């Protein structure tokens, strides 16, 4: 009686070949199975030549050629049949929802499943669903280990303290900054005082990306601070054209700052941070805000435009909620659609891009005059005797909100006393606010 028969759960191989990695992946992505090396397809036992060398090659496949690492799901054993050595590779159903051969990545060539007695390539849609399912079962930001082992959270603690939260020794645990192994996770890295994550704002000189006129990197620190810096920059760039021939005065802005802010928040909170950071680009006629990852699994475009909230990063969303930066009411996308239409969004499988067009009259005036209209720019048309030194200080703290009066004075080339007078004036006018104490606090630009 034939002892070994190929089936959905058993693969027979006469001798070792590199295709074993494909067979292991197929079983991991299915219900598991066993690969028997040293047996022909018809069940005839040939045995394994060079047993030790073959075992080493199989071990290399398991430890180095499959992603995620399947060592906990794959084991090998040697058995003797008819006095001939066989190698049995026992593969359990994968603990993760999808596995691939590293050299092909998460593509159809790299991701296979077991169908009957053959390996079949997965479709792009099957791969996408399974890949995202990895992160739905256990939110990936909490599970993925930080690239940095030593992190500090001084700024984050200031934010929480200012909102009335009690910060104690359990702070990091309470807001899920560590994974199940007690290591700092990706969420912690994003919120740390210092990290290796950039966040670039680029202004292009024209209608395409042919020439860059300005490049600012607001990253490498706490994501809440990064958001604040970028929002302040967007407020500063929002030129205003005022019509003073009528009463009351009519102000027309380059773009709706509320819509831009909603697009920015959506990009940050819903971005797939395992790919890269969101991208913000400003052209002569528009702003483009791009986030990675496409729509969350199970969400339709109809649901997206209706404002049904299904955050990709639920814990990050809750932190932004705690800081009163988002409302979780789902009104963000409908607000943008009401102002600029559904055509403001370009939705693909791997990204979402929101394009905010500029007001044509303000844009043309801005281009004609080589920059910012009267009453526009950084002071947003605010009256009340703002001086050049005040503007210089305000411009500085938009980008460097952590600087003290002494540091501002040194970098701006003005006296510390002048800086202190400007800060007092700006606070009196409600344009800036101090968060925290004089030594460890930071400046927030209100308008």
XYZ file of C-alpha atoms in Angstrom:
447
model
C 0.000 0.000 0.000
C 1.338 3.421 -1.000
C 2.204 5.340 2.175
C 2.699 8.846 0.734
C 0.067 10.335 -1.577
C -0.007 13.947 -2.793
C -3.032 15.856 -1.578
C -4.115 19.336 -0.541
C -2.115 18.881 2.661
C 0.861 16.899 1.354
C 3.461 17.724 -1.287
C 5.947 15.080 -2.494
C 9.354 16.032 -3.846
C 11.917 13.577 -5.153
C 14.793 15.885 -4.212
C 15.494 19.355 -2.914
C 14.862 22.351 -5.184
C 14.453 26.081 -4.632
C 10.694 25.760 -5.257
C 10.371 24.468 -1.689
C 10.099 28.104 -0.546
C 7.028 28.486 -2.774
C 5.489 25.317 -1.321
C 6.065 26.490 2.250
C 4.474 29.883 1.508
C 1.484 28.150 -0.092
C 0.860 26.030 3.009
C 1.346 29.030 5.320
C -1.253 30.976 3.333
C -3.645 28.007 3.387
C -4.417 25.474 6.108
C -0.925 24.063 6.520
C 0.516 20.773 5.326
C 3.631 18.637 4.978
C 6.339 18.604 2.333
C 8.092 15.232 2.057
C 11.514 15.340 0.405
C 12.818 12.015 -0.938
C 9.597 10.655 -2.440
C 8.521 10.731 -6.097
C 5.071 11.946 -7.180
C 3.955 8.325 -7.552
C 4.915 7.597 -3.939
C 8.142 5.719 -4.726
C 10.719 6.347 -1.969
C 14.123 7.452 -3.239
C 15.602 8.942 -0.075
C 17.644 12.138 0.309
C 21.259 12.423 -0.784
C 23.536 14.815 1.121
C 21.167 14.934 4.081
C 23.023 17.552 6.141
C 23.474 19.905 3.195
C 19.798 19.619 2.275
C 18.702 20.316 5.857
C 20.898 23.418 5.887
C 19.375 24.698 2.644
C 15.849 24.183 3.996
C 16.804 25.983 7.216
C 18.073 28.940 5.150
C 14.732 29.112 3.333
C 12.775 29.153 6.579
C 14.937 31.785 8.293
C 15.905 34.056 5.394
C 13.659 33.725 2.354
C 10.107 34.117 3.651
C 8.343 37.223 4.989
C 7.120 37.445 7.759
C 9.532 35.059 9.446
C 7.717 31.688 9.809
C 10.061 29.892 12.213
C 7.276 29.332 14.745
C 5.049 27.749 12.094
C 7.588 25.527 10.266
C 9.586 22.565 11.598
C 11.642 19.812 10.013
C 12.225 16.202 10.952
C 14.146 13.268 9.497
C 12.474 9.856 9.107
C 13.714 6.614 7.640
C 11.509 4.628 5.302
C 12.850 1.439 3.712
C 16.175 2.383 5.337
C 16.244 5.584 3.288
C 16.292 9.072 4.886
C 13.364 11.412 4.230
C 12.930 15.015 5.304
C 9.479 16.087 6.447
C 8.780 19.825 6.492
C 5.730 20.354 8.684
C 3.979 23.667 8.038
C 1.199 24.981 10.266
C -1.389 27.459 9.073
C 0.311 30.848 9.301
C -0.254 33.002 12.380
C -0.219 36.009 10.040
C -2.800 36.446 7.307
C -0.310 36.508 4.458
C 3.242 35.342 3.689
C 5.473 35.793 0.653
C 8.807 34.832 -0.842
C 11.071 37.775 -0.015
C 12.635 37.978 -3.471
C 9.205 38.640 -5.036
C 7.614 40.567 -2.168
C 3.855 40.861 -1.656
C 3.109 40.356 -5.354
C 1.270 37.585 -7.171
C 4.597 35.877 -7.847
C 5.549 36.033 -4.177
C 2.193 35.150 -2.592
C 0.795 31.700 -3.357
C -1.850 29.411 -1.835
C -2.456 25.671 -1.912
C -5.281 24.609 -4.207
C -5.634 20.848 -4.512
C -2.161 19.495 -5.192
C -0.797 22.675 -6.796
C 0.382 26.142 -5.816
C -1.678 28.983 -7.209
C -0.716 32.663 -7.347
C -2.945 34.995 -5.353
C -4.664 37.892 -7.106
C -3.795 41.499 -6.308
C -7.146 41.913 -4.545
C -6.606 38.793 -2.413
C -3.170 40.067 -1.412
C -4.518 43.527 -0.522
C -7.315 42.100 1.630
C -5.023 39.715 3.501
C -2.257 42.286 3.928
C -4.625 44.814 5.507
C -6.214 42.076 7.619
C -2.854 41.651 9.369
C -3.313 45.118 10.790
C -7.027 44.900 11.509
C -6.612 41.858 13.751
C -4.064 43.712 15.863
C -3.487 47.354 14.989
C -0.158 47.447 13.232
C 1.031 50.701 14.832
C 0.838 49.005 18.226
C 2.420 45.767 17.054
C 5.272 46.999 14.849
C 8.466 47.579 16.799
C 10.001 51.050 16.718
C 13.250 51.482 14.808
C 14.578 53.304 17.884
C 14.928 51.697 21.303
C 15.425 54.855 23.379
C 12.571 57.344 23.127
C 11.401 60.290 25.240
C 7.961 61.942 25.361
C 8.407 65.363 26.983
C 6.318 67.194 24.368
C 3.554 64.581 24.404
C 3.323 64.824 28.195
C 3.036 68.624 27.932
C 0.118 68.245 25.533
C -1.670 65.824 27.855
C -0.986 67.911 30.950
C -2.335 71.057 29.273
C -5.541 69.175 28.447
C -5.984 68.241 32.105
C -4.845 64.615 31.920
C -2.882 63.128 34.792
C 0.564 62.017 33.641
C 2.147 59.321 35.835
C 4.479 56.340 35.588
C 1.819 54.395 33.668
C 1.561 57.049 30.954
C 3.335 55.061 28.237
C 1.286 51.934 28.954
C -2.009 53.802 29.179
C -1.747 55.200 25.658
C -0.301 52.001 24.148
C 3.251 53.107 23.348
C 4.647 49.593 23.803
C 3.903 46.296 22.073
C 3.147 42.952 23.705
C 6.870 42.316 24.238
C 7.324 45.593 26.106
C 9.184 47.246 23.216
C 8.392 50.733 21.937
C 6.123 50.472 18.900
C 5.603 52.533 15.742
C 3.009 54.713 17.478
C 5.592 55.587 20.149
C 8.144 56.463 17.487
C 5.686 58.809 15.776
C 4.922 60.595 19.064
C 8.453 60.723 20.493
C 10.389 63.971 20.969
C 12.906 62.794 18.381
C 12.576 60.182 15.640
C 13.786 59.432 12.122
C 10.505 60.203 10.367
C 10.524 63.216 7.984
C 7.456 65.237 7.005
C 8.190 67.478 4.050
C 6.232 70.485 2.794
C 7.287 71.501 -0.732
C 6.400 74.615 -2.730
C 6.881 74.313 -6.476
C 7.569 77.271 -8.727
C 4.827 76.784 -11.250
C 2.026 74.355 -12.060
C 4.107 71.153 -11.981
C 7.066 69.651 -10.123
C 9.729 70.884 -12.513
C 11.180 73.477 -10.131
C 11.169 73.694 -6.317
C 10.971 77.158 -4.770
C 10.874 76.143 -1.096
C 11.309 72.964 0.908
C 10.582 72.596 4.627
C 10.931 69.460 6.718
C 8.703 69.624 9.792
C 9.298 66.017 10.873
C 11.784 64.177 13.080
C 9.725 64.863 16.198
C 6.379 64.408 17.934
C 3.616 64.040 15.346
C 1.356 66.435 17.258
C 4.053 69.100 16.995
C 4.632 68.257 13.340
C 0.931 68.726 12.637
C 0.929 72.075 14.424
C 3.957 73.317 12.468
C 2.444 72.311 9.125
C -0.917 73.839 9.963
C 0.797 77.087 10.972
C 2.671 77.046 7.674
C -0.575 76.546 5.758
C -2.188 79.419 7.683
C 0.800 81.622 6.853
C 0.597 80.728 3.154
C -3.134 81.474 2.926
C -3.009 84.867 1.218
C -5.965 87.211 1.680
C -7.259 89.775 -0.813
C -9.329 92.442 0.944
C -11.931 94.686 -0.632
C -11.961 97.830 1.522
C -14.281 99.789 -0.801
C -17.325 98.181 0.799
C -18.544 98.010 4.389
C -18.078 95.658 6.027
C -14.781 94.792 4.400
C -14.823 91.621 2.272
C -11.885 89.227 2.631
C -11.225 86.569 0.006
C -8.680 83.863 0.808
C -6.469 81.756 -1.446
C -8.050 78.577 -0.040
C -10.499 77.451 2.620
C -8.214 76.787 5.586
C -10.804 74.573 7.323
C -10.933 72.236 4.315
C -7.145 72.143 4.049
C -6.888 71.391 7.769
C -9.385 68.527 7.449
C -7.419 67.102 4.510
C -4.173 67.351 6.512
C -5.664 65.628 9.570
C -7.177 62.856 7.444
C -3.815 62.294 5.753
C -2.023 61.984 9.104
C -4.555 59.850 10.958
C -5.441 57.501 8.071
C -1.988 57.184 6.488
C -0.312 53.770 6.216
C 2.872 54.653 8.104
C 4.510 51.328 7.188
C 4.893 52.730 3.651
C 6.047 56.310 4.245
C 4.820 59.666 5.526
C 2.114 61.763 3.777
C 3.207 64.294 1.170
C 2.154 67.952 0.980
C 2.825 69.911 -2.193
C 1.899 73.505 -3.037
C 1.766 74.758 -6.620
C 0.748 78.121 -8.093
C -2.856 76.991 -8.453
C -3.433 74.264 -5.830
C -2.399 72.264 -2.766
C -2.052 68.489 -2.994
C -2.155 66.346 0.173
C -1.384 62.679 -0.425
C -1.676 59.822 2.069
C -0.703 56.203 1.523
C -2.731 53.009 1.814
C -5.932 53.815 -0.092
C -9.313 53.199 1.516
C -9.416 50.987 4.630
C -10.493 47.429 3.863
C -14.240 47.104 3.510
C -14.880 50.806 2.911
C -16.486 51.877 -0.357
C -16.052 55.220 -2.112
C -19.712 55.949 -1.384
C -19.113 55.474 2.345
C -15.962 57.595 2.126
C -17.777 60.541 0.565
C -20.670 60.194 3.023
C -18.202 60.682 5.877
C -18.494 57.234 7.454
C -15.532 57.046 9.791
C -13.356 53.939 9.701
C -9.897 54.968 10.899
C -6.918 52.929 9.761
C -5.054 53.956 12.928
C -7.683 53.857 15.675
C -5.291 54.541 18.583
C -3.665 57.489 16.811
C -7.147 58.816 16.100
C -8.037 58.594 19.806
C -4.905 60.563 20.735
C -5.810 63.336 18.276
C -9.341 63.238 19.727
C -7.937 63.673 23.243
C -6.102 66.787 22.056
C -9.348 68.129 20.490
C -7.683 68.151 17.071
C -10.312 65.915 15.464
C -13.969 65.321 16.306
C -14.582 61.791 14.958
C -17.897 62.988 13.539
C -17.059 62.095 9.952
C -17.712 65.650 8.746
C -14.194 66.213 7.324
C -14.636 64.687 3.874
C -18.204 66.042 3.393
C -16.889 69.513 4.329
C -14.292 69.315 1.555
C -16.787 67.834 -0.920
C -19.329 70.567 -0.211
C -16.734 73.249 -0.976
C -14.709 71.649 -3.785
C -16.710 68.636 -5.001
C -15.883 64.923 -5.102
C -13.359 65.670 -7.849
C -11.095 67.050 -5.110
C -10.250 63.429 -4.262
C -8.268 60.918 -6.301
C -8.685 57.470 -4.733
C -6.469 54.566 -5.784
C -5.677 51.189 -4.205
C -2.456 52.462 -2.626
C -3.077 56.173 -2.017
C -5.624 58.961 -1.606
C -4.820 62.428 -2.925
C -6.830 65.516 -1.996
C -6.384 68.516 -4.293
C -7.542 71.935 -3.038
C -7.692 74.451 -5.918
C -6.866 78.105 -5.237
C -9.304 80.984 -5.591
C -8.562 82.267 -9.092
C -8.763 85.983 -8.286
C -6.456 85.730 -5.260
C -4.126 83.379 -7.148
C -3.775 85.712 -10.141
C -3.178 88.726 -7.901
C -0.620 86.744 -5.936
C 1.293 85.658 -9.046
C 1.101 89.123 -10.597
C 2.568 90.740 -7.506
C 5.210 88.064 -7.026
C 3.983 86.737 -3.708
C 1.382 87.751 -1.132
C -1.484 90.238 -1.621
C -1.919 93.234 0.648
C -3.308 92.414 4.076
C -2.433 88.789 3.444
C 0.297 86.421 4.351
C 1.480 85.953 7.840
C -0.622 88.573 9.588
C -3.767 87.447 7.790
C -5.045 91.006 7.519
C -4.929 91.589 11.282
C -4.657 95.278 12.167
C -3.296 96.731 15.334
C 0.213 97.993 14.625
C 2.106 94.791 13.916
C 5.758 95.689 13.344
C 8.397 94.039 11.145
C 10.059 92.638 14.267
C 6.722 91.106 15.334
C 6.372 89.462 11.926
C 9.922 88.155 12.156
C 9.257 86.605 15.561
C 5.947 85.156 14.409
C 7.540 83.658 11.295
C 10.261 82.103 13.421
C 8.022 80.379 15.950
C 5.824 78.944 13.202
C 8.767 76.724 12.302
C 10.578 76.606 15.663
C 7.911 76.709 18.393
C 10.230 75.245 21.063
C 12.755 78.110 20.959
C 13.117 80.397 23.974
C 13.235 84.185 23.716
C 17.034 84.013 23.883
C 17.219 81.497 21.037
C 14.761 83.498 18.932
C 16.824 86.642 19.454
C 20.050 84.904 18.412
C 18.570 83.341 15.285
C 16.581 86.393 14.186
C 19.373 88.874 14.854
C 17.352 91.117 17.168
C 17.620 91.871 20.862
C 16.079 89.624 23.491
C 14.120 92.600 24.838
C 12.600 93.218 21.390
C 11.653 89.524 21.156
C 9.995 89.619 24.571
C 8.016 92.766 23.605
C 6.916 91.087 20.353
C 5.842 87.911 22.143
C 3.844 89.910 24.687
C 2.175 91.892 21.880
C 1.353 88.748 19.882
C -0.135 87.099 22.977
C -2.202 90.186 23.722
C -3.598 90.133 20.180
C -4.482 86.440 20.556
C -2.133 85.455 17.742
C 0.083 83.118 19.800
C -0.271 81.090 22.967
C 2.289 79.624 25.344
C 1.918 75.933 26.201
C 3.869 74.828 29.283
C 6.393 76.775 31.351
C 9.116 79.170 30.173
C 11.863 76.523 30.180
C 10.126 73.424 28.816
C 7.081 74.880 27.061
C 6.388 75.789 23.440
C 4.648 78.433 21.340
C 1.440 77.766 19.421
C 0.385 80.124 16.620
C -3.362 80.704 16.796
C -3.816 82.888 13.717
